Structures are given as C-alpha cells and as structure tokens.
Coordinates of C-alpha atoms and ligand atoms in Angstrom, one line a residue:
X1 CA 12.3 4.4 -28.6
X2 CA 11.3 2.7 -25.4
X3 CA 8.3 3.8 -23.5
X4 CA 9.4 5.5 -20.4
X5 CA 8.2 5.2 -16.9
X6 CA 9.7 6.1 -13.5
X7 CA 9.2 6.5 -9.9
X8 CA 9.5 10.0 -8.2
X9 CA 10.1 10.6 -4.6
X10 CA 12.5 12.3 -2.1
X11 CA 14.5 10.5 -1.1
X12 CA 14.5 7.9 -3.9
X13 CA 17.7 5.8 -3.8
X14 CA 16.3 3.2 -1.7
X15 CA 13.3 2.5 -4.0
X16 CA 12.7 -0.9 -5.1
X17 CA 10.4 0.0 -7.9
X18 CA 12.9 0.1 -10.7
X19 CA 14.0 -3.5 -9.7
X20 CA 10.3 -4.7 -9.7
X21 CA 9.3 -3.0 -12.9
X22 CA 12.2 -4.0 -14.9
X23 CA 11.6 -7.6 -13.8
X24 CA 7.9 -7.2 -14.8
X25 CA 8.9 -5.9 -18.3
X26 CA 11.5 -8.6 -19.0
X27 CA 9.1 -11.2 -17.9
X28 CA 6.3 -9.9 -20.3
X29 CA 8.6 -8.7 -23.1
X30 CA 7.5 -5.0 -22.9
X31 CA 9.5 -2.4 -24.7
X32 CA 10.0 -0.1 -21.8
X33 CA 12.3 1.5 -19.4
X34 CA 11.8 2.4 -15.8
X35 CA 14.0 4.9 -13.9
X36 CA 14.1 6.6 -10.6
X37 CA 13.7 10.4 -10.2
X38 CA 14.7 12.4 -7.3
X39 CA 12.0 15.1 -7.1
X40 CA 13.0 18.4 -5.6
X41 CA 11.0 19.2 -2.4
X42 CA 9.8 22.4 -3.9
X43 CA 9.5 21.4 -7.5
X44 CA 7.3 18.3 -7.8
X45 CA 5.0 19.7 -10.4
X46 CA 7.8 21.0 -12.6
X47 CA 9.6 17.6 -12.5
X48 CA 6.4 15.7 -13.5
X49 CA 5.8 18.2 -16.3
X50 CA 9.4 17.8 -17.6
X51 CA 9.1 14.0 -17.6
X52 CA 5.7 14.3 -19.5
X53 CA 7.1 16.6 -22.1
X54 CA 9.9 14.2 -22.7
X55 CA 7.4 11.7 -23.6
X56 CA 7.1 9.9 -20.4
X57 CA 4.1 7.6 -20.1
X58 CA 3.5 7.1 -16.5
X59 CA 5.0 7.6 -13.0
X60 CA 4.8 6.0 -9.6
X61 CA 4.6 8.5 -6.9
X62 CA 6.1 8.0 -3.4
X63 CA 6.9 9.9 -0.2
X64 CA 6.4 12.8 0.1
X65 CA 4.5 13.6 -3.0
X66 CA 1.4 11.3 -2.8
X67 CA -0.8 14.2 -1.7
X68 CA 0.7 16.7 -4.1
X69 CA 0.1 14.3 -7.0
X70 CA -3.6 14.1 -6.1
X71 CA -3.9 17.7 -6.9
X72 CA -2.2 17.5 -10.2
X73 CA -4.3 15.1 -12.1
X74 CA -7.1 15.7 -14.5
X75 CA -9.0 12.3 -13.9
X76 CA -9.1 10.2 -10.7
X77 CA -10.0 6.5 -10.1
X78 CA -12.6 6.1 -7.3
X79 CA -10.1 4.3 -5.1
X80 CA -7.6 7.3 -5.5
X81 CA -10.4 9.8 -4.7
X82 CA -11.4 8.0 -1.6
X83 CA -7.9 7.4 -0.5
X84 CA -7.2 11.1 -1.2
X85 CA -3.7 10.1 -2.4
X86 CA -2.3 9.0 -5.8
X87 CA 0.6 6.6 -6.2
X88 CA 0.4 6.1 -10.0
X89 CA 0.0 8.6 -12.9
X90 CA -0.8 7.6 -16.4
X91 CA -0.2 10.2 -19.1
X92 CA -2.4 9.9 -22.2
X93 CA -2.9 12.7 -24.7
X94 CA -3.4 15.7 -22.5
X95 CA -4.9 14.0 -19.6
X96 CA -3.2 12.8 -16.3
X97 CA -5.0 9.8 -14.8
X98 CA -4.4 9.3 -11.1
X99 CA -4.9 6.1 -9.4
X100 CA -3.9 4.5 -6.0
X101 CA -2.9 0.8 -6.2
X102 CA -1.8 0.4 -2.6
X103 CA -5.1 -1.1 -1.3
X104 CA -5.5 -3.4 -4.2
X105 CA -1.9 -4.5 -3.6
X106 CA -2.5 -5.4 0.0
X107 CA -5.8 -7.2 -0.7
X108 CA -4.1 -9.3 -3.5
X109 CA -1.3 -10.2 -1.1
X110 CA -3.4 -11.3 1.6
X111 CA -5.9 -13.2 -0.6
X112 CA -3.7 -14.8 -3.2
X113 CA -0.2 -15.0 -1.9
X114 CA -1.2 -15.6 1.7
X115 CA -4.2 -17.6 0.9
X116 CA -6.4 -15.8 3.4
X117 CA -9.9 -14.9 2.0
X118 CA -11.1 -11.6 3.6
X119 CA -14.9 -12.2 3.2
X120 CA -16.5 -12.8 6.6
X121 CA -13.4 -12.2 8.6
X122 CA -12.7 -10.0 11.5
X123 CA -10.1 -7.4 10.6
X124 CA -8.2 -5.0 12.9
X125 CA -6.5 -2.3 11.0
X126 CA -4.0 -0.1 13.1
X127 CA -3.2 3.4 12.1
X128 CA -5.4 6.3 10.8
X129 CA -2.8 8.2 8.6
X130 CA -2.4 8.1 4.8
X131 CA -1.2 4.3 4.6
X132 CA -4.4 3.1 6.5
X133 CA -6.7 5.5 4.6
X134 CA -5.4 4.0 1.3
X135 CA -6.5 0.5 2.1
X136 CA -9.8 0.8 3.8
X137 CA -12.0 0.9 0.7
X138 CA -10.4 -2.1 -1.0
X139 CA -10.6 -4.1 2.3
X140 CA -14.3 -3.3 2.8
X141 CA -15.1 -4.3 -0.9
X142 CA -14.0 -7.8 0.1
X143 CA -16.8 -7.9 2.7
X144 CA -15.1 -8.7 5.9
X145 CA -17.6 -9.1 8.8
X146 CA -16.2 -6.1 10.5
X147 CA -13.2 -3.7 10.0
X148 CA -12.0 -2.1 13.2
X149 CA -9.8 1.0 12.9
X150 CA -7.5 1.3 15.9
X151 CA -5.4 4.4 16.4
X152 CA -3.2 5.9 19.3
X153 CA -5.2 9.3 18.5
X154 CA -8.8 8.2 18.8
X155 CA -10.5 11.1 16.9
X156 CA -8.5 10.2 13.6
X157 CA -9.8 6.7 13.8
X158 CA -13.3 7.9 14.4
X159 CA -13.1 10.4 11.4
X160 CA -12.0 7.5 9.1
X161 CA -14.9 5.3 10.5
X162 CA -17.4 8.2 9.7
X163 CA -15.9 8.6 6.2
X164 CA -16.2 5.1 5.3
X165 CA -19.4 4.0 7.2
X166 CA -21.5 3.6 4.0
X167 CA -19.1 1.1 2.5
X168 CA -19.3 -1.7 5.0
X169 CA -19.2 -2.7 8.6
X170 CA -16.6 -0.4 10.3
X171 CA -15.9 0.6 13.9
X172 CA -13.1 2.4 15.6
X173 CA -11.3 2.7 18.8
X174 CA -7.9 3.3 20.3
X175 CA -5.2 0.7 20.7
X176 CA -6.4 -0.5 24.0
X177 CA -10.2 -0.7 23.1
X178 CA -10.0 -4.3 21.9
X179 CA -8.3 -6.2 24.9
X180 CA -11.2 -8.7 25.1
X181 CA -11.5 -9.3 21.4
X182 CA -9.4 -11.2 18.8
X183 CA -9.1 -11.0 15.1
X184 CA -8.6 -13.1 12.0
X185 CA -6.5 -10.5 10.3
X186 CA -4.4 -7.8 12.0
X187 CA -2.7 -5.2 10.0
X188 CA -0.1 -2.7 11.1
X189 CA -0.5 0.5 9.0
X190 CA 1.0 2.8 11.5
X191 CA 4.7 4.2 11.0
X192 CA 5.7 2.8 14.3
X193 CA 7.9 0.2 12.8
X194 CA 10.0 2.9 11.1
X195 CA 10.8 4.1 14.7
X196 CA 11.6 0.6 15.8
X197 CA 8.5 1.0 18.1
X198 CA 5.4 -1.2 18.9
X199 CA 2.1 0.4 18.0
X200 CA 0.8 -0.4 21.5
X201 CA -1.6 -3.2 20.9
X202 CA -2.5 -5.6 23.8
X203 CA -1.0 -8.9 23.5
X204 CA -4.1 -11.1 23.4
X205 CA -5.6 -10.0 20.2
X206 CA -3.5 -12.7 18.3
X207 CA -5.0 -16.1 17.8
X208 CA -3.0 -19.3 16.6
X209 CA -4.4 -18.9 13.1
X210 CA -4.6 -15.1 12.8
X211 CA -2.7 -13.6 9.9
X212 CA -0.6 -10.7 11.4
X213 CA 0.5 -8.3 8.7
X214 CA 3.0 -5.3 8.8
X215 CA 2.8 -3.0 5.9
X216 CA 6.4 -2.1 6.4
X217 CA 9.4 -4.5 5.7
X218 CA 13.1 -4.8 6.7
X219 CA 15.6 -7.6 6.5
X220 CA 14.3 -9.2 9.7
X221 CA 10.8 -9.3 11.2
X222 CA 9.6 -5.8 12.3
X223 CA 9.2 -5.2 16.1
X224 CA 5.4 -5.7 15.6
X225 CA 5.7 -9.0 13.9
X226 CA 8.1 -10.2 16.7
X227 CA 5.6 -9.1 19.2
X228 CA 2.9 -11.0 17.5
X229 CA 5.0 -14.2 17.3
X230 CA 5.9 -13.9 21.0
X231 CA 2.2 -13.7 21.7
X232 CA 1.0 -16.8 19.7
X233 CA 0.6 -15.6 16.3
X234 CA 1.9 -18.3 13.8
X235 CA 1.2 -16.6 10.6
X236 CA 3.1 -13.4 10.0
X237 CA 3.8 -11.4 6.8
X238 CA 5.6 -8.1 6.0
X239 CA 4.9 -5.6 3.3
X240 CA 7.1 -7.0 0.5
X241 CA 4.3 -8.8 -1.1
X242 CA 2.1 -5.6 -0.9
X243 CA 4.9 -3.6 -2.6
X244 CA 5.2 -6.0 -5.5
X245 CA 1.5 -6.4 -5.9
X246 CA 0.7 -2.6 -5.9
X247 CA 3.5 -2.3 -8.6
X248 CA 1.7 -5.1 -10.6
X249 CA -1.5 -3.0 -10.4
X250 CA 0.4 0.0 -11.7
X251 CA 1.9 -2.1 -14.5
X252 CA -1.4 -3.4 -15.4
X253 CA -2.9 0.1 -15.6
X254 CA 0.0 1.2 -17.9
X255 CA 0.5 -2.0 -20.0
X256 CA -2.8 -3.9 -19.8
X257 CA -0.8 -7.0 -18.8
X258 CA -0.6 -8.8 -15.3
X259 CA 2.9 -9.9 -14.6
X260 CA 3.5 -12.9 -12.4
X261 CA 4.3 -11.7 -9.0
X262 CA 5.5 -14.6 -7.0
X263 CA 9.0 -14.8 -8.6
X264 CA 9.5 -11.0 -8.1
X265 CA 8.5 -11.3 -4.5
X266 CA 11.1 -13.9 -4.1
X267 CA 13.8 -11.9 -5.9
X268 CA 13.1 -9.0 -3.6
X269 CA 13.2 -11.1 -0.5
X270 CA 16.5 -12.4 -1.5
X271 CA 17.8 -8.8 -1.7
X272 CA 16.4 -7.3 1.5
Ligands
LIG1 P1 1.5 7.3 6.9 O1 1.3 8.1 5.6 O2 2.7 6.4 6.9 O3 0.2 6.8 7.3 P2 0.9 9.3 8.8 O4 -0.1 9.9 8.0 O5 1.9 10.4 9.5 O6 1.9 8.4 8.0 O7 0.4 8.4 10.0 C1 1.1 7.7 10.8 C2 0.3 6.7 11.5 O8 1.1 5.9 12.5 C3 -0.7 7.4 12.5 O9 -1.9 6.6 12.6 C4 -0.1 7.5 13.7 O10 -0.8 7.6 15.0 P3 -1.2 9.0 15.5 O11 -2.5 9.5 14.7 O12 -1.7 8.8 16.9 O13 -0.2 9.8 15.4 C5 0.7 6.1 13.8 N1 1.8 6.0 14.6 C6 3.1 6.5 14.4 N2 4.0 6.3 15.3 C7 3.3 5.4 16.2 C8 3.7 4.8 17.5 N3 4.9 4.9 17.9 N4 2.7 4.0 18.1 C9 1.4 4.0 17.6 N5 1.0 4.6 16.4 C10 1.9 5.3 15.9

C-alpha cells in the first residue's frame, strides 16, 4: 500500500499541491500518493480524523482551516507556535505534529531561487494578517538590518511588532509612514491582490535593485508587481516559488528528503 498524504481546504479544486507533491514523489522515487480533500466547513476535525483512521500519514492544511488545525495538534514546532497557524500535519503513532512551512518557503525562495541574501538588508513587509504573521520569525532569523511591518490598520502592525520585538530589529507603521525611505526587499503579504487592489504603498520606496515580492500569484504580474515595475523596480517575483518551497519543506518533514524545486517551479509556471 502507498503512503497516503493530502491537502485539505475549502474550496480545494484550485489547489496546486497535488501537482507539486506528485512531481516531488516521482522525482525522489517515493511510494506515496497525494490527494485533495474538500473539508466540510463545519467538519474539519472529523475529516482529519477519518483520514488518519484510514492510515493517512500527513496533511497540508489550507484556507480556511489553518487556525483550526493549530488547535488540533498534540505537538507544535516553534515556528508554527509563533505563527499561530499550521499548514502541515504529520501523523505518527498517536501524535499529531503541527508545523508551519510558509515562512521557510518564502526565505528559501528569496535566498536560493532569487539569489538575494536577507542578512543585513532592509525589509518592508506589508500586511499584518495570518500570511504576514507566518513569515516574520523565519525572516528575522536571517538577520535583516531591519524588518518594517506596514499595515493599513496601524494597531495590527504595532501588535506584531510587540510580539516579535525580542527576535530582531522590527518596527511598524502604516502604508504611508515610509515615504522617505527605501528598502532592499519589499514583500506584499496583504490580500489586496486577491481583490485586484493595490495595498496603498507610496511609489518611491522602490529602488532599481530592490527585490519586490508578492506572496500571491496569477497568470500575469499582480497589480502590486505592475505598480512596482512602473515605479522603477527591476526585480519582481510572485508567490509561485514560495508555494513550491513551502511544499518542499512539508515533503522533507514527512519523507526526510529534499526534492529539487527548480524544475517544479518551472512546471507550475508553465501551467498558470
Ligand atoms: P491573510 O490570512 O491572507 O493574511 P487576513 O488575516 O484577513 O488574511 O489579513 C489580510 C491582510 O491584508 C491585512 O493586513 C489587511 O489589512 P487590514 O489589517 O488593514 O485589514 C490587508 N489588506 C487586505 N486588503 C487590503 C487592501 N485593499 N489594501 C491594503 N491592505 C489590505
């Protein structure tokens, strides 16, 4: 019997995780299958339990269950505990280990795929919701000179600054607080791109050699990436690399093997 893994979310039909993990398992010759499960909005826990009873080894958890998954686990990694959200479950004996691989995926994409070391850099992170919270610790662990959290609603950015202040040099403000500053790495972790909107950042934060990153992706550059390009940013990236890298971290947690991500990123880009 093949070891069984899946992604659970609602909706789920759009998920690229089955494609990514199937590519990883073929590349590394693992005897496993990876499916997609539509989790009932009022029955997440029961669906996880059923999968586990059937011998399932691990799950990826996506919208809207990342917080619920956090409450279900028996052990948590530090990065999941601090993110207060779980995107990967591993079932072993009677234990459920919860991990959050999103931040590690972002860091790996920026540093390895986009060839941009984070140490000593000035980073602007836009957004103060779940997506932003999940990447703050892994970014600070790379020792940027400063990590600035900018959010439309200031008090949420301030709260994140307070929570993470002992992990590195972190400050906060609203989107317009930084009109006289520029940054080496600018990351959009707001959900504005989902609404086809701009997060409201002033145009002069971009430098020629800044890396501008949108954690969302679509078949063409997001409105934010287009805005960055129009205002001088020459290096832009969307969230496809992060998506594949966070999957590779989950795969490593489950199978103990690191798959090669570059061919899978290329495969995904050709399909979006
Ligand atoms: P997620 O889990 O994707 O982070 P979330 O927790 O709902 O979703 O957070 C959404 C983030 O995107 C918030 O930081 C939100 O800003 P507010 O705290 O001010 O609501 C931000 N956001 C959403 N739409 C935005 C927009 N049009 N402009 C700027 N920020 C936006």
